[in-house]
Backbone as JSON Lines, residues from 0, in Angstrom:
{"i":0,"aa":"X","n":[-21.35,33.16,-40.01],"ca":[-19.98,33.38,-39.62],"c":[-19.82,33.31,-38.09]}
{"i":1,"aa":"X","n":[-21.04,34.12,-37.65],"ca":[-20.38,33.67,-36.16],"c":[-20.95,32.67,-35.31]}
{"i":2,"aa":"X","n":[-21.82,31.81,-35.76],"ca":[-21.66,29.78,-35.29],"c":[-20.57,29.2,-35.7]}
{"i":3,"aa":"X","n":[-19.75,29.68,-36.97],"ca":[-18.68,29.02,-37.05],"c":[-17.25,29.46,-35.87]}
{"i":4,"aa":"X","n":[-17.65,30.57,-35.59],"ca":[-16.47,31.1,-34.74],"c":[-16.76,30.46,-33.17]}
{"i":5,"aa":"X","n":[-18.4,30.64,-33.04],"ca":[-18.7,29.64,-31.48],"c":[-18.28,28.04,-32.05]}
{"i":6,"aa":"X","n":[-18.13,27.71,-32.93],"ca":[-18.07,26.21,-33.04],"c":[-16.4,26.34,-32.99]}
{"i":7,"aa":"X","n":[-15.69,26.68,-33.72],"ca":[-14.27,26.9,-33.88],"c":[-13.45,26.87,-32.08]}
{"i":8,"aa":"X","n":[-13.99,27.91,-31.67],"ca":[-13.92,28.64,-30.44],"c":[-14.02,27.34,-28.95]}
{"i":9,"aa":"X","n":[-15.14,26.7,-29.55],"ca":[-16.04,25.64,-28.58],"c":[-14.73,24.44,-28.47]}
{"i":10,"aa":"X","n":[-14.54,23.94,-29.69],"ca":[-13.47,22.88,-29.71],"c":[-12.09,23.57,-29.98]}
{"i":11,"aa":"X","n":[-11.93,24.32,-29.67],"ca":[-10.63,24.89,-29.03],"c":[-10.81,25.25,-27.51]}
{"i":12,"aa":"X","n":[-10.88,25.07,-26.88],"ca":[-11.58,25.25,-25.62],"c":[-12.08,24.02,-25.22]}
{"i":13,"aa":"X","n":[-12.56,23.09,-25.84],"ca":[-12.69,21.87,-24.96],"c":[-11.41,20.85,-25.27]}
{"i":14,"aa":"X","n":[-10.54,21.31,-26.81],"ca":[-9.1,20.38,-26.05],"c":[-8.2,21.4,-25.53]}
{"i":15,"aa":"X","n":[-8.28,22.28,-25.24],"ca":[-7.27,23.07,-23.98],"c":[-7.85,22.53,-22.49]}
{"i":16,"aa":"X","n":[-9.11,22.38,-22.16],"ca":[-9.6,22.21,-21.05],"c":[-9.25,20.6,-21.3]}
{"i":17,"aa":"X","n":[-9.03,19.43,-21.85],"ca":[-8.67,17.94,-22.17],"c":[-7.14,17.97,-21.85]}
{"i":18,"aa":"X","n":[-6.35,18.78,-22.61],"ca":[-5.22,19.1,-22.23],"c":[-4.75,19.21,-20.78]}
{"i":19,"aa":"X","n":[-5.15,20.21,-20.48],"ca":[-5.02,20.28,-18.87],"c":[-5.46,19.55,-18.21]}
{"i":20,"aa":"X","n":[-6.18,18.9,-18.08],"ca":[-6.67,17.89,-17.29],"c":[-6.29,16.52,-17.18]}
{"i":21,"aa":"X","n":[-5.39,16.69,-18.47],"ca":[-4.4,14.78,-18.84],"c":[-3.35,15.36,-17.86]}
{"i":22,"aa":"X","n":[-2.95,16.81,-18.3],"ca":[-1.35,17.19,-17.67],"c":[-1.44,16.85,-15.95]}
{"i":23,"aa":"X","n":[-2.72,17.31,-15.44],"ca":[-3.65,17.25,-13.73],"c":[-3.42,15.9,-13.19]}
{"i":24,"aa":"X","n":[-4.6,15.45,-14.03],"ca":[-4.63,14.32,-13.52],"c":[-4.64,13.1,-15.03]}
{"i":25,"aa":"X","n":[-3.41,12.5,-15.13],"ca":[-2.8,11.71,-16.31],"c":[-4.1,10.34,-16.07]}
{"i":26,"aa":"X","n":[-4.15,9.69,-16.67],"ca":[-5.59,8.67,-16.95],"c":[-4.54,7.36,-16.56]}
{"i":27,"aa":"X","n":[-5.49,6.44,-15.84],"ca":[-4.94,5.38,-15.62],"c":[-4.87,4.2,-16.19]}
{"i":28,"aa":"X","n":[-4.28,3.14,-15.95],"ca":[-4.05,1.83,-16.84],"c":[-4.68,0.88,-15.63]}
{"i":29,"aa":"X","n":[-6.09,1.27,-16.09],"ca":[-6.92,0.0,-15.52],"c":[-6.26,-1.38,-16.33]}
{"i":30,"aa":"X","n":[-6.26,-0.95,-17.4],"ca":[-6.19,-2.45,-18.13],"c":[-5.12,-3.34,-17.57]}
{"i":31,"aa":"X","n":[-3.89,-2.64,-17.49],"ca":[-2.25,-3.13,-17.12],"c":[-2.58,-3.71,-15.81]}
{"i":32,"aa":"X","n":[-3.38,-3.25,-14.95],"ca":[-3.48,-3.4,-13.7],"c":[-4.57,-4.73,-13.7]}
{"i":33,"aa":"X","n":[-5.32,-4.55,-13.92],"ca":[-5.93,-6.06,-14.48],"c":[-5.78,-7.05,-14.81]}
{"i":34,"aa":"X","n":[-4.6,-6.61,-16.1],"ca":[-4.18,-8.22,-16.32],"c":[-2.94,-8.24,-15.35]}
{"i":35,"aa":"X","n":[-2.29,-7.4,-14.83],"ca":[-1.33,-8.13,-13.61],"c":[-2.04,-9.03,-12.99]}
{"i":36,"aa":"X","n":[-3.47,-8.48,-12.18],"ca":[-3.77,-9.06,-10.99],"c":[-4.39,-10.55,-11.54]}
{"i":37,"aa":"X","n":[-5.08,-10.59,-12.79],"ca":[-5.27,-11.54,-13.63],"c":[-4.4,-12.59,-13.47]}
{"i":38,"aa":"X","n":[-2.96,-11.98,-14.29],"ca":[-2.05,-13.23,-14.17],"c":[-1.47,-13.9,-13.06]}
{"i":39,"aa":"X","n":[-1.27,-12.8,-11.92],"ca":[-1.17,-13.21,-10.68],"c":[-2.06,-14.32,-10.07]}
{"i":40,"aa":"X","n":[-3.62,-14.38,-10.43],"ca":[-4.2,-15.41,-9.74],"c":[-4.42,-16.65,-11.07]}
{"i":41,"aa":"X","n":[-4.01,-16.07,-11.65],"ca":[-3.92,-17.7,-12.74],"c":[-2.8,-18.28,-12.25]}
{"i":42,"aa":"X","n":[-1.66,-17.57,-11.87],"ca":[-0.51,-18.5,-11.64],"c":[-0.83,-19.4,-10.46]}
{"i":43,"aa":"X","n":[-1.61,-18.77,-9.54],"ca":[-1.69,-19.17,-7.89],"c":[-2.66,-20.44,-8.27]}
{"i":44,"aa":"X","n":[-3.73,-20.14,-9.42],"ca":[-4.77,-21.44,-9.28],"c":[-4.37,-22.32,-9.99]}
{"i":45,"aa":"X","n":[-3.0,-22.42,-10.37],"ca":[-2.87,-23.57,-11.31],"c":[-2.82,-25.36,-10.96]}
{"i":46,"aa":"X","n":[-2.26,-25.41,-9.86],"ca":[-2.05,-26.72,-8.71],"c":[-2.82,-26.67,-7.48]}
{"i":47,"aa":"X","n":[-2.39,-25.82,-7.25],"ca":[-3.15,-25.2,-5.44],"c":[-4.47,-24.63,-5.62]}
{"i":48,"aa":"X","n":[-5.25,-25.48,-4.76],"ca":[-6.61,-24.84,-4.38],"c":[-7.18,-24.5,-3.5]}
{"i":49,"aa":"X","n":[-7.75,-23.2,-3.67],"ca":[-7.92,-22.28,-2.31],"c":[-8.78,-23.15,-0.97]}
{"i":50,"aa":"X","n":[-9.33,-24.27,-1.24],"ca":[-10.24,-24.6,-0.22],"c":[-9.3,-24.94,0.27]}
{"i":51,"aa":"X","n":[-8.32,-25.95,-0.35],"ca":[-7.23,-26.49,0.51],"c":[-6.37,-26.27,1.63]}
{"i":52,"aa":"X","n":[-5.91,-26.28,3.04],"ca":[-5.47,-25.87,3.53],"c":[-4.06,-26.03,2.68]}
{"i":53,"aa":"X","n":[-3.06,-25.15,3.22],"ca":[-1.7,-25.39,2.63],"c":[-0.71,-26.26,3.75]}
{"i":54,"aa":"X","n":[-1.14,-26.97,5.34],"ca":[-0.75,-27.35,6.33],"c":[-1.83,-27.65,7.33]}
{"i":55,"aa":"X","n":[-1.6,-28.83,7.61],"ca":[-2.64,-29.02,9.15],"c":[-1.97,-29.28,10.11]}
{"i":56,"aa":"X","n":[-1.93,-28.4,11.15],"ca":[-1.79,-28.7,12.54],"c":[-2.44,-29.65,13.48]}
{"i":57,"aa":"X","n":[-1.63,-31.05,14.1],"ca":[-1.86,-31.68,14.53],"c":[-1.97,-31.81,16.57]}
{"i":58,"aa":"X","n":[-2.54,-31.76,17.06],"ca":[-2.13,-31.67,18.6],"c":[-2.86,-32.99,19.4]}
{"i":59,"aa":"X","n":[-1.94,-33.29,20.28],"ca":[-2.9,-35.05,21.03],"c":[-3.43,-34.08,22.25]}
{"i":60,"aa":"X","n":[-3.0,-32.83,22.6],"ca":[-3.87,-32.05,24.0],"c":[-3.64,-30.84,23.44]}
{"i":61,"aa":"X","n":[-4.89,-30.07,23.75],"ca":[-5.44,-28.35,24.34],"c":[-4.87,-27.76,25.29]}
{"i":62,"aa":"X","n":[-4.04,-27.08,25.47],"ca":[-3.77,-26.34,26.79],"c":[-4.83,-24.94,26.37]}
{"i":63,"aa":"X","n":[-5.53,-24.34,27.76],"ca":[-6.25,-24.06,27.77],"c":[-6.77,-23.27,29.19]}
{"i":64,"aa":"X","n":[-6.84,-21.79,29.14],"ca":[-6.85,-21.27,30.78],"c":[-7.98,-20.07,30.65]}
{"i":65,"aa":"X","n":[-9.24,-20.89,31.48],"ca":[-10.14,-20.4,31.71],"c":[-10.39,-18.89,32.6]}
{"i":66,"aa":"X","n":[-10.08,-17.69,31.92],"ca":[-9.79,-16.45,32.51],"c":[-11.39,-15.56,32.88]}
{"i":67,"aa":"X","n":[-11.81,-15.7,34.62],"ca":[-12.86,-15.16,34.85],"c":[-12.75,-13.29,34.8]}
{"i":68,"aa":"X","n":[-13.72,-13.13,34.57],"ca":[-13.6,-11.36,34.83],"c":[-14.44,-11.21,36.43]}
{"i":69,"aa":"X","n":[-14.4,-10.53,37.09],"ca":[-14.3,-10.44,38.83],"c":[-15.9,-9.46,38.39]}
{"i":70,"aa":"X","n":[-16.88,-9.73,39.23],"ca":[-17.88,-9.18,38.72],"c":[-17.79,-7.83,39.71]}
{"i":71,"aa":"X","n":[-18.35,-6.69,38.62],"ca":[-18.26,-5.68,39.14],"c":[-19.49,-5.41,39.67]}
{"i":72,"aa":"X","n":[-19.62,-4.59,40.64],"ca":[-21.21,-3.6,41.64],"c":[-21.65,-2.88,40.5]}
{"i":73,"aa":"X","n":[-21.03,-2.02,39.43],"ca":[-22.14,-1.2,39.07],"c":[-22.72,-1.1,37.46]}
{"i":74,"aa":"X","n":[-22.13,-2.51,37.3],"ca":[-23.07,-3.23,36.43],"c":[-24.49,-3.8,36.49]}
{"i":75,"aa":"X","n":[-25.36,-3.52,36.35],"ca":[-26.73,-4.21,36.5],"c":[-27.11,-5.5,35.66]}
């Protein structure tokens, strides 16, 4: 009789402590979040590919300004 009351007792007590702890901290939707990010990059790889640039910048000259730093004494 009284293993049945520690057993009774035990799982009443571990879903009160399950209980509270969904109410605490509620469980997340890995899954939902997954397949968002999922479908998100299926849509992106469907035409377009990442090596690809999406634009190239063309220039016929560099502008370009060679900035010295002034040497300091108490550097060695």
């Amino acid at each position: 009789m009284n293993l049945l009351k520690f057993i009774l007792y035990s799982l009443i007590a571990f879903f009160v402590i399950r209980f509270v702890m969904r109410l605490l901290y509620p469980p997340r939707n890995d899954r939902s979040q997954n397949s968002k990010n999922h479908r998100n990059t299926q849509s992106h790889k469907g035409s377009e590919s990442l090596e690809k640039p999406k634009f190239t910048i063309e220039a016929e000259a560099v502008d370009y300004e060679i900035i010295e730093e002034p040497n300091r004494k108490n550097e060695k």
